[in-house]
Short mmCIF file of C-alpha atoms in Angstrom, two decimals:
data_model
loop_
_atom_site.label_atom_id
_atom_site.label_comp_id
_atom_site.label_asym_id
_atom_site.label_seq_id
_atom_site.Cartn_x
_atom_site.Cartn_y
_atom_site.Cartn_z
CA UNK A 1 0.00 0.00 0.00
CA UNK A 2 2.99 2.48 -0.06
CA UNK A 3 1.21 4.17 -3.05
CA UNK A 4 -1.79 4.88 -0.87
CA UNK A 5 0.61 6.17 2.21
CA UNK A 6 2.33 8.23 -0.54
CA UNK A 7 -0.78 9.44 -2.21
CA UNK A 8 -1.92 10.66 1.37
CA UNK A 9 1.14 12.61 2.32
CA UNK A 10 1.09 14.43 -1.28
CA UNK A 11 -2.28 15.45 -1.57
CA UNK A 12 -2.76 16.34 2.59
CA UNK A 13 0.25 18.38 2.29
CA UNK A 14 -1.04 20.84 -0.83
CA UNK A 15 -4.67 20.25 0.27
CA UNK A 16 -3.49 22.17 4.12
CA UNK A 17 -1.51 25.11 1.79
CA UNK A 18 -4.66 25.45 -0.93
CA UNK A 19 -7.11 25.31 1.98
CA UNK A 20 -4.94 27.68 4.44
CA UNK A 21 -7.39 30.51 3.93
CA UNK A 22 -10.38 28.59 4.47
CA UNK A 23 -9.14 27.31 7.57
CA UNK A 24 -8.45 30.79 8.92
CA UNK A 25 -11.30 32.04 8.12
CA UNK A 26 -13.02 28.88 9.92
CA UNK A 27 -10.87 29.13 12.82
CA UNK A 28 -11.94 33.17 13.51
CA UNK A 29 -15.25 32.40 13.32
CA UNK A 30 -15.20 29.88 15.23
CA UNK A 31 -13.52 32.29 17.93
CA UNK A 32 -15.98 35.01 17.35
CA UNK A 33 -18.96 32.91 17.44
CA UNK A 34 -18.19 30.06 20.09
CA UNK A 35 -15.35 32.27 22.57
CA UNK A 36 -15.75 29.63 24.88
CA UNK A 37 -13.05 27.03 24.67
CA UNK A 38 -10.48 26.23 21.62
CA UNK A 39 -10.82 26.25 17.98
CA UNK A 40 -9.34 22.78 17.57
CA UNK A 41 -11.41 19.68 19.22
CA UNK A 42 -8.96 17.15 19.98
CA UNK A 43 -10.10 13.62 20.98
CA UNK A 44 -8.04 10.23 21.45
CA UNK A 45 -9.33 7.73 19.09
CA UNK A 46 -7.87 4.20 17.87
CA UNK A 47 -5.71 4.10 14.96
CA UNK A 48 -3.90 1.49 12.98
CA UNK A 49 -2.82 -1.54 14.98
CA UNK A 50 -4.98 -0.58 17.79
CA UNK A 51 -2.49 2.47 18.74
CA UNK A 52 -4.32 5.58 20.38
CA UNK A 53 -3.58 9.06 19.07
CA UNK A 54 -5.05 11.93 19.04
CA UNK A 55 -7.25 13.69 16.25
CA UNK A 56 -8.08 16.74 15.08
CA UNK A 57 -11.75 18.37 14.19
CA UNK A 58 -12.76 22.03 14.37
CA UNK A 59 -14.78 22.49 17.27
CA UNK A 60 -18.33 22.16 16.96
CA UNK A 61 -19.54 21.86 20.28
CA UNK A 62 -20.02 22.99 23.83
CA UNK A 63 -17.28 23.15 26.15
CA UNK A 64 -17.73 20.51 28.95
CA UNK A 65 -21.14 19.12 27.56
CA UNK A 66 -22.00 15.97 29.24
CA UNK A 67 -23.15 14.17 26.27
CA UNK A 68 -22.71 10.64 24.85
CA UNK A 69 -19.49 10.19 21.96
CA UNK A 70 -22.73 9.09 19.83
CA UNK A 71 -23.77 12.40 18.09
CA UNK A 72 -27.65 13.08 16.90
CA UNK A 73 -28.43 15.96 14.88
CA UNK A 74 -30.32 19.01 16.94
CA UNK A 75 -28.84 18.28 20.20
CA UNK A 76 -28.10 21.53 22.18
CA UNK A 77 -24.69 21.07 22.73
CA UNK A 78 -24.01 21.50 19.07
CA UNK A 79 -23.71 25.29 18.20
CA UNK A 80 -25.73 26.86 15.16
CA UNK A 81 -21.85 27.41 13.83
CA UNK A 82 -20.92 23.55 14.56
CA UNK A 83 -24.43 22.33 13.36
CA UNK A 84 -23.12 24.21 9.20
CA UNK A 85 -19.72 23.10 9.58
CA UNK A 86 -20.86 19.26 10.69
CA UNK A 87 -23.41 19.39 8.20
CA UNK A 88 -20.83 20.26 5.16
CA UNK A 89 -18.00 18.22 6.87
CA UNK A 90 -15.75 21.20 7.46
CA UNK A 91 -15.32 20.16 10.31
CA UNK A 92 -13.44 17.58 9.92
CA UNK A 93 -10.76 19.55 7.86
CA UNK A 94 -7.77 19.44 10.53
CA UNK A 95 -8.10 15.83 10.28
CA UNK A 96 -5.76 16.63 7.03
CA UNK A 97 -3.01 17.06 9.43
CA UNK A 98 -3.36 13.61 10.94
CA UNK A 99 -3.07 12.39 7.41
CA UNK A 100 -0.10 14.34 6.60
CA UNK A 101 1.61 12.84 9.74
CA UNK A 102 0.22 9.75 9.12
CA UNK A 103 -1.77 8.48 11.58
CA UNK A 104 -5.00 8.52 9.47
CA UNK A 105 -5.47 7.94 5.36
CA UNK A 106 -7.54 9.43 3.26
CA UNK A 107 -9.84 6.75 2.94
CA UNK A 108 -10.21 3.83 5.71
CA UNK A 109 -12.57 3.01 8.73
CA UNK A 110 -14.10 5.87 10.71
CA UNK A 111 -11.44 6.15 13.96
CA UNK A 112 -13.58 5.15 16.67
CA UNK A 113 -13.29 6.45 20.69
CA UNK A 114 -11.10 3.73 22.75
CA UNK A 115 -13.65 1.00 23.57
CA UNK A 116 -15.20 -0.07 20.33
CA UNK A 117 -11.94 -1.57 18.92
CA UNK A 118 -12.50 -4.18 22.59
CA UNK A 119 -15.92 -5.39 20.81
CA UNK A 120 -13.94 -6.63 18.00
CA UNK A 121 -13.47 -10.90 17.43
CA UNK A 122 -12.45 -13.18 15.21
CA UNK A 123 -11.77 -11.86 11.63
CA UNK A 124 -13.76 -8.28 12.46
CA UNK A 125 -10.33 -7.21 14.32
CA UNK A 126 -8.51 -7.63 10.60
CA UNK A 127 -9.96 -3.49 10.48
CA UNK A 128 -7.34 -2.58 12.92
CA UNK A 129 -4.79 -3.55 10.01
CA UNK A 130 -6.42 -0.64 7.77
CA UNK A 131 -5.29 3.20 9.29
CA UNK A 132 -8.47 5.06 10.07
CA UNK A 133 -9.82 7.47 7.25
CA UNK A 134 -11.37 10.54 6.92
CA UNK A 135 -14.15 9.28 4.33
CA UNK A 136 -14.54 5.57 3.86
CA UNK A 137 -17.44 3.44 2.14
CA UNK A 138 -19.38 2.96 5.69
CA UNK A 139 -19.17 6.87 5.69
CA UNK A 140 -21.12 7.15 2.44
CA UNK A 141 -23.21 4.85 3.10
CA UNK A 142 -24.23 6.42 6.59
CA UNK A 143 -23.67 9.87 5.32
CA UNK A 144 -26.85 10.78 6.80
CA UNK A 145 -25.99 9.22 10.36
CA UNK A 146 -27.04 12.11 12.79
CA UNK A 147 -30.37 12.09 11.28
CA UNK A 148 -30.67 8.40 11.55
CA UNK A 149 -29.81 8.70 14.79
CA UNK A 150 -32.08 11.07 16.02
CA UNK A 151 -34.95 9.16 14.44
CA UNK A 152 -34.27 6.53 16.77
CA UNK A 153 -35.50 5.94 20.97
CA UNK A 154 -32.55 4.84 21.91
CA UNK A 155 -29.29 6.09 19.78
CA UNK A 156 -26.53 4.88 21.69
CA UNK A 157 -28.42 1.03 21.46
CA UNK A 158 -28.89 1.78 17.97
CA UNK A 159 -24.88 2.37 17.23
CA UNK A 160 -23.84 -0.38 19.13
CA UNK A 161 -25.94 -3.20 17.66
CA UNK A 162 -27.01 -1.84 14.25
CA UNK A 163 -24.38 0.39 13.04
CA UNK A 164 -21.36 -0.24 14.43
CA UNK A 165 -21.80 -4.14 13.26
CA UNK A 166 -22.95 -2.66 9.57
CA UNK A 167 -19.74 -0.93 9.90
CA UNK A 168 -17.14 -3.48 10.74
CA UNK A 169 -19.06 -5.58 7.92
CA UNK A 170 -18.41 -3.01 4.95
CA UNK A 171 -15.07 -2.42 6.08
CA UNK A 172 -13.66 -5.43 6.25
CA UNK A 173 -15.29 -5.90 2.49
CA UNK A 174 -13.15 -2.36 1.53
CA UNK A 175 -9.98 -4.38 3.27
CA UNK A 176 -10.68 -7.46 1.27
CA UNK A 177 -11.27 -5.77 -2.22
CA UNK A 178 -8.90 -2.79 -1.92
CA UNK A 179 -7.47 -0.96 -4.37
CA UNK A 180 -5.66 2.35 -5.14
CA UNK A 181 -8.40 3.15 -7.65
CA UNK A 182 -11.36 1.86 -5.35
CA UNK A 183 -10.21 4.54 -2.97
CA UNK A 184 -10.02 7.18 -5.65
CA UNK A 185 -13.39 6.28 -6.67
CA UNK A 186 -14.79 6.58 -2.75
CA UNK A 187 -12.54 10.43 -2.59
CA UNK A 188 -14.98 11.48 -6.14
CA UNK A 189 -18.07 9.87 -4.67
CA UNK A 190 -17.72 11.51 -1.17
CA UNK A 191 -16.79 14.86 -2.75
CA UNK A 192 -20.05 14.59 -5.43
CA UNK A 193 -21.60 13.41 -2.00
CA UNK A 194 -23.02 10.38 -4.01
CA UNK A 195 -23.45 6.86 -2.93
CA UNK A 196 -21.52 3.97 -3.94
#
């Protein structure tokens, strides 16, 4: 896979320098609009091989909500700001940065919080080979996951046995059938925001 690791490196590196403005301009609003706490929301999740680091997202939230690590779209914790940069995935933009230093890909699994990676057996833990990504094909196909979410009773319940399984089952498919072009194919899709 090195020409996936060096496809990742390349294109994070010129996509931080061509996006530089935008995430300045994200970054003071952010400061203007939610004073209260940092600009950058950094949260350990688990990486390749089951090692913890740390990622990056714009902030989107409350400081010191009390809230579960499942989001659902319209809580209260997440500002008006965070609820247009969530919705248009800017704020996941810093993740570039873990790419560039190469703890996450471009395209992979969604990192999950420490704890999830425990629930996987058997040939579900062959996901910790893949680095995490910051658009996969679980990703497209629960594109829409916040308002699923908030459809639902019970979200947390409905993570843990219905999506999270769905998950590790599509993901271990991308492992099994990857390819350098497959992954190109999921980077047009998720920036058409089309399905697979």
């Amino acid at each position: 896979m090195f020409c996936k690791s060096f496809f990742d490196r390349l294109v994070s590196f010129f996509g931080l320098i061509i996006l530089s403005p935008l995430l300045f301009c994200i970054g003071i609003l952010i400061r203007l609009k939610m004073p209260s706490g940092p600009v950058i929301f950094k949260q350990k999740r688990v990486g390749q091989h089951g090692r913890i680091f740390t990622m990056y997202k714009f902030r989107s939230m409350t400081v010191n909500h009390s809230g579960s690590f499942v989001s659902v779209q319209g809580e209260s914790r997440i500002t008006p700001l965070g609820a247009v940069l969530r919705k248009y995935k800017l704020d996941e933009l810093p993740e570039l940065c873990n790419v560039l230093i190469g703890d996450m890909s471009f395209v992979g699994p969604r990192p999950d919080v420490p704890g999830y990676a425990d629930k996987l057996t058997g040939d579900d833990r062959k996901i910790l080979l893949l680095k995490p990504g910051i658009t996969g094909p679980a990703s497209l196909k629960y594109r829409n996951e916040e308002e699923l979410l908030a459809e639902q009773e019970d979200p947390q319940k409905y993570n843990d046995e219905i999506l999270f399984p769905d998950k590790v089952r599509i993901n271990i498919e991308y492992l099994d059938n990857w390819s350098f072009w497959y992954d190109i194919k999921i980077i047009v899709y998720t920036v058409l925001g089309k399905d697979l």
